[in-house]
Short mmCIF file of C-alpha atoms and ligand atoms in Angstrom, two decimals:
data_model
loop_
_atom_site.label_atom_id
_atom_site.label_comp_id
_atom_site.label_asym_id
_atom_site.label_seq_id
_atom_site.Cartn_x
_atom_site.Cartn_y
_atom_site.Cartn_z
CA UNK A 1 -93.61 38.24 109.38
CA UNK A 2 -94.91 35.43 106.84
CA UNK A 3 -96.45 37.72 104.75
CA UNK A 4 -93.48 39.93 104.73
CA UNK A 5 -91.26 36.68 103.53
CA UNK A 6 -93.67 35.37 101.30
CA UNK A 7 -93.61 38.77 99.33
CA UNK A 8 -89.94 38.57 99.34
CA UNK A 9 -89.93 35.58 98.03
CA UNK A 10 -91.94 32.42 97.00
CA UNK A 11 -91.83 30.77 100.22
CA UNK A 12 -95.32 29.24 101.74
CA UNK A 13 -94.94 27.95 104.92
CA UNK A 14 -97.08 24.76 106.52
CA UNK A 15 -99.26 27.14 108.31
CA UNK A 16 -99.87 29.56 105.43
CA UNK A 17 -100.84 26.63 103.10
CA UNK A 18 -103.27 24.81 105.84
CA UNK A 19 -104.84 28.03 106.20
CA UNK A 20 -105.43 28.89 102.56
CA UNK A 21 -106.56 25.04 101.91
CA UNK A 22 -109.19 25.41 104.69
CA UNK A 23 -111.51 26.54 101.65
CA UNK A 24 -111.11 22.99 100.69
CA UNK A 25 -113.47 22.00 103.49
CA UNK A 26 -116.81 23.81 103.40
CA UNK A 27 -118.33 24.87 106.60
CA UNK A 28 -114.91 23.91 108.14
CA UNK A 29 -114.18 25.74 111.82
CA UNK A 30 -110.57 25.02 111.37
CA UNK A 31 -109.96 22.51 113.79
CA UNK A 32 -108.46 20.21 111.54
CA UNK A 33 -106.09 22.95 110.38
CA UNK A 34 -105.06 23.89 113.91
CA UNK A 35 -104.55 20.01 114.68
CA UNK A 36 -102.06 19.64 111.48
CA UNK A 37 -100.35 22.85 112.71
CA UNK A 38 -99.93 21.10 116.27
CA UNK A 39 -98.60 18.00 114.78
CA UNK A 40 -95.96 20.21 112.88
CA UNK A 41 -94.79 21.71 116.09
CA UNK A 42 -94.66 18.68 117.78
CA UNK A 43 -92.73 17.16 114.75
CA UNK A 44 -90.02 19.70 115.09
CA UNK A 45 -89.30 19.29 118.65
CA UNK A 46 -89.21 15.46 117.64
CA UNK A 47 -86.67 16.30 114.93
CA UNK A 48 -84.45 18.58 117.35
CA UNK A 49 -84.18 15.43 119.62
CA UNK A 50 -83.37 13.02 116.56
CA UNK A 51 -80.49 15.38 115.46
CA UNK A 52 -79.08 15.04 118.70
CA UNK A 53 -79.58 11.55 118.85
CA UNK A 54 -75.66 10.86 118.27
CA UNK A 55 -75.01 12.98 121.16
CA UNK A 56 -76.91 11.40 123.80
CA UNK A 57 -74.35 10.14 125.90
CA UNK A 58 -72.31 12.66 126.27
CA UNK A 59 -75.03 15.10 126.76
CA UNK A 60 -76.99 12.82 129.23
CA UNK A 61 -73.69 13.19 131.27
CA UNK A 62 -73.74 16.84 131.00
CA UNK A 63 -77.31 17.41 131.63
CA UNK A 64 -77.66 14.67 134.32
CA UNK A 65 -78.81 17.50 136.65
CA UNK A 66 -81.42 18.32 134.38
CA UNK A 67 -85.27 17.03 134.75
CA UNK A 68 -84.77 13.45 135.88
CA UNK A 69 -84.37 11.00 133.36
CA UNK A 70 -85.40 13.01 130.58
CA UNK A 71 -82.04 12.49 128.91
CA UNK A 72 -82.22 8.66 129.55
CA UNK A 73 -85.51 8.39 127.75
CA UNK A 74 -85.84 6.47 124.71
CA UNK A 75 -86.07 8.29 121.71
CA UNK A 76 -89.37 6.75 120.89
CA UNK A 77 -91.10 7.26 123.87
CA UNK A 78 -89.80 10.64 123.85
CA UNK A 79 -91.64 11.54 120.34
CA UNK A 80 -94.78 9.46 121.93
CA UNK A 81 -94.95 11.77 124.66
CA UNK A 82 -94.19 14.99 122.65
CA UNK A 83 -96.97 14.05 120.07
CA UNK A 84 -99.24 13.29 123.00
CA UNK A 85 -98.81 16.41 124.71
CA UNK A 86 -99.43 18.27 121.27
CA UNK A 87 -102.55 16.98 120.60
CA UNK A 88 -103.69 16.74 123.89
CA UNK A 89 -102.78 20.52 125.06
CA UNK A 90 -103.85 21.63 121.35
CA UNK A 91 -107.29 20.49 122.55
CA UNK A 92 -108.40 19.82 118.61
CA UNK A 93 -109.07 15.82 119.12
CA UNK A 94 -111.07 14.09 122.05
CA UNK A 95 -108.40 11.25 122.11
CA UNK A 96 -105.49 9.40 120.95
CA UNK A 97 -104.14 6.33 120.01
CA UNK A 98 -100.51 5.22 119.93
CA UNK A 99 -98.22 2.13 119.08
CA UNK A 100 -96.41 2.79 121.91
CA UNK A 101 -99.25 2.57 124.15
CA UNK A 102 -101.40 -0.39 124.98
CA UNK A 103 -104.50 1.48 125.39
CA UNK A 104 -105.97 4.13 123.74
CA UNK A 105 -106.27 7.76 125.70
CA UNK A 106 -109.66 9.67 126.09
CA UNK A 107 -108.63 13.04 126.83
CA UNK A 108 -110.84 14.29 129.85
CA UNK A 109 -110.71 17.89 129.61
CA UNK A 110 -113.52 20.27 128.56
CA UNK A 111 -112.09 21.32 125.36
CA UNK A 112 -110.96 18.06 124.14
CA UNK A 113 -114.01 16.50 124.87
CA UNK A 114 -116.03 19.09 122.73
CA UNK A 115 -113.92 17.98 119.79
CA UNK A 116 -114.33 16.35 116.58
CA UNK A 117 -111.51 14.23 116.34
CA UNK A 118 -109.14 11.31 117.39
CA UNK A 119 -105.69 10.85 116.04
CA UNK A 120 -103.74 7.62 115.79
CA UNK A 121 -99.76 7.72 115.48
CA UNK A 122 -96.64 5.70 115.50
CA UNK A 123 -94.48 8.39 117.12
CA UNK A 124 -91.05 6.82 115.94
CA UNK A 125 -91.09 4.67 112.61
CA UNK A 126 -87.63 2.59 112.07
CA UNK A 127 -86.84 2.86 115.52
CA UNK A 128 -84.00 0.60 114.69
CA UNK A 129 -82.37 2.50 112.66
CA UNK A 130 -81.67 5.34 115.37
CA UNK A 131 -78.69 4.37 116.67
CA UNK A 132 -76.87 4.11 113.33
CA UNK A 133 -77.69 7.39 111.78
CA UNK A 134 -80.33 6.12 109.17
CA UNK A 135 -83.48 8.08 108.35
CA UNK A 136 -86.90 7.51 110.87
CA UNK A 137 -89.88 8.73 110.91
CA UNK A 138 -93.32 9.76 112.46
CA UNK A 139 -96.91 8.59 110.90
CA UNK A 140 -100.14 10.05 111.81
CA UNK A 141 -103.62 9.39 110.56
CA UNK A 142 -106.90 11.27 112.02
CA UNK A 143 -110.65 10.04 111.97
CA UNK A 144 -113.78 12.37 112.69
CA UNK A 145 -114.93 10.92 115.90
CA UNK A 146 -118.05 8.08 116.00
CA UNK A 147 -118.98 8.75 119.81
CA UNK A 148 -120.80 11.84 120.52
CA UNK A 149 -119.34 15.19 121.24
CA UNK A 150 -119.35 16.36 124.84
CA UNK A 151 -118.51 12.36 125.80
CA UNK A 152 -115.30 10.80 126.28
CA UNK A 153 -113.51 9.01 123.59
CA UNK A 154 -114.42 5.37 123.16
CA UNK A 155 -112.85 2.61 121.20
CA UNK A 156 -115.36 2.40 118.19
CA UNK A 157 -113.69 5.96 117.70
CA UNK A 158 -110.41 4.07 116.95
CA UNK A 159 -111.35 1.10 115.18
CA UNK A 160 -112.46 2.56 111.87
CA UNK A 161 -111.72 1.88 108.58
CA UNK A 162 -108.91 3.67 106.82
CA UNK A 163 -111.59 4.66 104.23
CA UNK A 164 -112.81 7.02 106.97
CA UNK A 165 -109.49 8.50 107.24
CA UNK A 166 -110.26 12.94 107.24
CA UNK A 167 -106.40 13.55 107.23
CA UNK A 168 -103.01 11.45 107.21
CA UNK A 169 -99.26 12.21 107.11
CA UNK A 170 -95.63 11.14 108.18
CA UNK A 171 -92.63 12.96 108.80
CA UNK A 172 -89.20 11.81 107.60
CA UNK A 173 -86.09 12.66 109.54
CA UNK A 174 -83.72 12.47 106.90
CA UNK A 175 -80.74 14.26 105.30
CA UNK A 176 -83.47 17.11 105.17
CA UNK A 177 -86.77 16.89 107.46
CA UNK A 178 -90.01 16.55 105.45
CA UNK A 179 -93.62 16.39 106.68
CA UNK A 180 -95.83 15.00 103.84
CA UNK A 181 -99.71 15.13 104.14
CA UNK A 182 -103.25 14.89 102.73
CA UNK A 183 -106.63 15.93 103.50
CA UNK A 184 -108.21 13.74 100.78
CA UNK A 185 -107.17 16.64 98.18
CA UNK A 186 -103.86 15.65 96.95
CA UNK A 187 -100.44 15.22 98.50
CA UNK A 188 -98.35 17.90 99.35
CA UNK A 189 -94.83 17.92 100.79
CA UNK A 190 -93.03 20.40 103.05
CA UNK A 191 -88.94 20.49 103.88
CA UNK A 192 -88.08 22.10 106.92
CA UNK A 193 -86.19 24.99 106.63
CA UNK A 194 -83.75 25.02 109.59
CA UNK A 195 -82.73 28.54 109.53
CA UNK A 196 -86.18 29.99 110.01
CA UNK A 197 -87.66 26.95 111.92
CA UNK A 198 -90.45 26.42 109.43
CA UNK A 199 -92.02 23.65 107.21
CA UNK A 200 -91.97 25.29 103.98
CA UNK A 201 -94.17 24.13 100.55
CA UNK A 202 -91.38 22.31 98.28
CA UNK A 203 -93.36 19.10 96.93
CA UNK A 204 -96.78 20.24 95.39
CA UNK A 205 -99.42 18.12 94.61
CA UNK A 206 -97.18 14.91 94.80
CA UNK A 207 -98.04 11.95 92.44
CA UNK A 208 -96.38 8.71 92.39
CA UNK A 209 -95.19 7.11 89.09
CA UNK A 210 -97.72 4.57 87.81
CA UNK A 211 -94.85 2.43 87.14
CA UNK A 212 -91.65 1.93 88.88
CA UNK A 213 -88.22 -0.10 88.70
CA UNK A 214 -87.58 -0.46 92.36
CA UNK A 215 -88.75 -3.04 94.92
CA UNK A 216 -88.61 -2.92 98.45
CA UNK A 217 -88.70 -6.15 100.80
CA UNK A 218 -86.86 -7.53 103.67
CA UNK A 219 -85.30 -10.36 101.30
CA UNK A 220 -84.27 -12.34 104.29
CA UNK A 221 -87.67 -13.52 105.00
CA UNK A 222 -88.17 -14.63 100.91
CA UNK A 223 -88.52 -18.34 101.49
CA UNK A 224 -90.93 -17.94 104.14
CA UNK A 225 -93.03 -16.18 102.13
CA UNK A 226 -96.30 -17.38 99.92
CA UNK A 227 -95.31 -18.71 96.69
CA UNK A 228 -97.17 -15.32 94.82
CA UNK A 229 -94.80 -13.14 96.57
CA UNK A 230 -91.77 -15.35 95.99
CA UNK A 231 -93.03 -15.60 92.35
CA UNK A 232 -93.16 -11.76 92.28
CA UNK A 233 -89.73 -10.67 93.68
CA UNK A 234 -88.08 -13.15 91.22
CA UNK A 235 -89.92 -11.49 88.15
CA UNK A 236 -88.51 -8.31 89.78
CA UNK A 237 -85.06 -9.75 89.17
CA UNK A 238 -85.51 -11.23 85.69
CA UNK A 239 -82.95 -9.95 82.95
CA UNK A 240 -85.76 -8.49 80.43
CA UNK A 241 -84.73 -4.96 78.92
CA UNK A 242 -88.19 -4.32 77.65
CA UNK A 243 -89.66 -3.75 80.78
CA UNK A 244 -86.42 -2.02 82.23
CA UNK A 245 -85.60 -5.49 84.48
CA UNK A 246 -83.81 -6.34 86.67
CA UNK A 247 -85.66 -3.71 89.09
CA UNK A 248 -83.29 -2.55 91.59
CA UNK A 249 -84.00 -3.82 95.45
CA UNK A 250 -83.53 -0.91 98.25
CA UNK A 251 -84.73 -1.57 101.64
CA UNK A 252 -84.06 0.85 104.59
CA UNK A 253 -85.92 -0.75 106.82
CA UNK A 254 -87.56 2.30 107.92
CA UNK A 255 -90.99 2.10 106.60
CA UNK A 256 -91.42 5.86 106.05
CA UNK A 257 -88.35 6.25 104.36
CA UNK A 258 -88.72 3.34 102.04
CA UNK A 259 -92.25 4.42 101.10
CA UNK A 260 -91.38 8.29 100.62
CA UNK A 261 -88.08 6.88 98.31
CA UNK A 262 -91.14 4.66 96.15
CA UNK A 263 -93.31 7.60 96.37
CA UNK A 264 -91.12 10.01 94.78
CA UNK A 265 -89.56 7.73 92.34
CA UNK A 266 -91.93 4.88 91.52
CA UNK A 267 -91.69 1.43 93.37
CA UNK A 268 -93.56 -1.03 95.59
CA UNK A 269 -92.53 -1.70 98.95
CA UNK A 270 -93.74 -5.48 100.34
CA UNK A 271 -94.10 -6.51 104.09
CA UNK A 272 -96.06 -9.48 103.58
CA UNK A 273 -97.17 -12.45 105.60
CA UNK A 274 -94.41 -14.54 106.81
CA UNK A 275 -93.93 -18.14 108.32
CA UNK A 276 -93.46 -16.64 111.90
CA UNK A 277 -95.70 -13.21 111.36
CA UNK A 278 -98.36 -14.47 109.13
CA UNK A 279 -100.07 -11.42 109.55
CA UNK A 280 -97.05 -9.34 108.38
CA UNK A 281 -95.38 -7.19 110.86
CA UNK A 282 -96.96 -3.25 110.04
CA UNK A 283 -99.69 -1.77 112.00
CA UNK A 284 -103.12 -1.44 110.02
CA UNK A 285 -104.13 1.80 111.97
CA UNK A 286 -101.00 3.52 112.72
CA UNK A 287 -98.88 2.70 109.53
CA UNK A 288 -100.44 1.15 106.84
CA UNK A 289 -103.80 3.43 107.01
CA UNK A 290 -102.03 6.55 106.64
CA UNK A 291 -99.53 5.34 104.03
CA UNK A 292 -102.40 4.29 101.86
CA UNK A 293 -104.57 7.25 102.22
CA UNK A 294 -101.35 9.24 100.80
CA UNK A 295 -100.71 6.49 98.31
CA UNK A 296 -104.24 6.42 96.90
CA UNK A 297 -104.27 10.25 96.76
CA UNK A 298 -101.00 10.26 94.67
CA UNK A 299 -102.36 7.85 92.10
CA UNK A 300 -100.77 4.57 93.87
CA UNK A 301 -102.20 1.98 95.64
CA UNK A 302 -102.13 -0.14 98.74
CA UNK A 303 -103.60 -3.84 99.49
CA UNK A 304 -103.09 -6.31 101.83
CA UNK A 305 -102.56 -8.88 98.70
CA UNK A 306 -106.14 -9.61 98.22
CA UNK A 307 -108.11 -6.33 99.37
CA UNK A 308 -107.76 -2.65 99.52
CA UNK A 309 -106.01 -1.55 103.01
CA UNK A 310 -108.35 0.85 103.42
CA UNK A 311 -111.17 -1.31 103.13
CA UNK A 312 -110.10 -3.43 106.22
CA UNK A 313 -112.37 -3.10 109.26
CA UNK A 314 -109.64 -3.35 112.28
CA UNK A 315 -110.82 -5.27 114.88
CA UNK A 316 -108.52 -4.35 117.34
CA UNK A 317 -105.88 -1.27 117.88
CA UNK A 318 -102.54 -3.15 117.33
CA UNK A 319 -103.89 -5.23 114.25
CA UNK A 320 -101.17 -6.18 111.94
CA UNK A 321 -101.74 -6.73 108.37
CA UNK A 322 -99.53 -7.62 105.42
CA UNK A 323 -98.96 -4.56 103.27
CA UNK A 324 -97.98 -4.08 99.36
CA UNK A 325 -98.01 -0.53 98.38
CA UNK A 326 -96.90 1.90 96.12
CA UNK A 327 -96.77 2.30 91.98
CA UNK A 328 -100.47 1.26 90.73
CA UNK A 329 -98.95 -0.97 87.98
CA UNK A 330 -96.66 -2.45 90.19
CA UNK A 331 -99.14 -3.48 93.14
CA UNK A 332 -101.54 -4.71 90.27
CA UNK A 333 -99.12 -7.11 89.21
CA UNK A 334 -98.05 -8.82 92.36
CA UNK A 335 -101.64 -9.16 93.00
CA UNK A 336 -102.38 -11.08 89.96
CA UNK A 337 -99.73 -13.35 91.01
CA UNK A 338 -100.67 -13.92 94.55
CA UNK A 339 -103.90 -14.74 92.63
CA UNK A 340 -102.55 -17.03 90.52
CA UNK A 341 -100.01 -18.70 92.77
CA UNK A 342 -101.34 -18.40 96.48
CA UNK A 343 -104.89 -19.69 95.19
CA UNK A 344 -103.75 -22.81 93.26
CA UNK A 345 -101.80 -23.48 96.62
CA UNK A 346 -104.74 -23.10 98.38
CA UNK A 347 -106.35 -25.65 96.21
CA UNK A 348 -104.27 -28.37 95.82
P1 LIG B 1 -91.34 0.99 114.19
O1 LIG B 1 -89.70 1.01 114.36
O2 LIG B 1 -92.40 1.45 114.13
O3 LIG B 1 -91.46 -0.52 115.05
O4 LIG B 1 -91.48 0.18 112.80
C1 LIG B 1 -90.55 -0.70 112.32
C2 LIG B 1 -91.35 -1.42 111.11
C3 LIG B 1 -90.95 -0.63 110.04
O5 LIG B 1 -90.56 0.60 109.73
C4 LIG B 1 -90.02 -1.61 108.82
O6 LIG B 1 -90.28 -1.11 107.50
C5 LIG B 1 -89.82 -2.59 109.36
O7 LIG B 1 -90.33 -2.61 110.71
C6 LIG B 1 -88.79 -3.56 109.33
O8 LIG B 1 -89.32 -5.03 109.12
P2 LIG B 1 -87.96 -5.58 109.25
O9 LIG B 1 -86.33 -5.21 110.07
O10 LIG B 1 -88.54 -7.22 109.55
O11 LIG B 1 -87.60 -5.96 107.85
MN1 LIG B 2 -93.07 1.45 112.56
MN1 LIG B 3 -92.80 3.24 116.19
#
């Protein structure tokens, strides 16, 4: 059917694209392709639920005789279970870890034990925005397992540096729903076409502009950030026509949505260490690593203010890290300022 559709138009669906790109991996068995397709299906299930979020109370009352508790389920728990089920029954991963669960899961089925990959995800990012109808997302990160094929997954499978990722992506549930992913061969974006229920290639080979005019930070925290971060934000606000400043401040409060906008338009997203959270708020394995992989593959950068995000060695599952991510020149500039001002502060 899709071949027919394609002959009729220039539509390339996510599944077609994944199959075509399998040739990028010599000796690939197709497992990673199937895993990406499973994630695509899970995200359509989540998307359906997200679209109905505003009707939750009304439908909840109407569906009260349905599966017990289902309508009362919080959306991030629903998304978590949708993803866990998709990857467990898809059989392409031996384990999964998610922001919503304290421990990782080792899937004890014959197919899963034999599989080569593990997945980590933030099932619903920006969950505080659900009730107010603002864009939210799902973020995922895939690694080749460290444990032996046939064994149960163990913690070392989940504590790998971001540089070891084999695939990463996100889904944004926005004015339209998009899935953006990389397998280390560039970044491609797909928009969900609701009338046919398929993700269709809409943003081929995405590149982030080297410079941007948008900075995204929760400025409410600014005076509890380091001197270097304060100096950079102040620099962004200064009036200088030659460098197109002042920049625009844009902060949605959903990392996926802020990152997605900056990826397309150029910009920097900052979640630094603060007095309250010295290691920042965002999670290295579920949020920062996957977006760092995408940023770098699109020509941008991601650091913790001192070093590359993807070089950080995770010590625990839910580790947090400061994040500076986006257009190359912007991330480099904030880095210089951090080095200059924060180092000076440490010496004094
Ligand atoms: P999550 O909903 O998965 O817990 O993530 C929320 C994160 C991220 O999406 C967002 O950028 C950040 O929290 C916003 O934090 P502040 O409200 O502190 O700015
Ligand atoms: Mn999140
Ligand atoms: Mn979340």
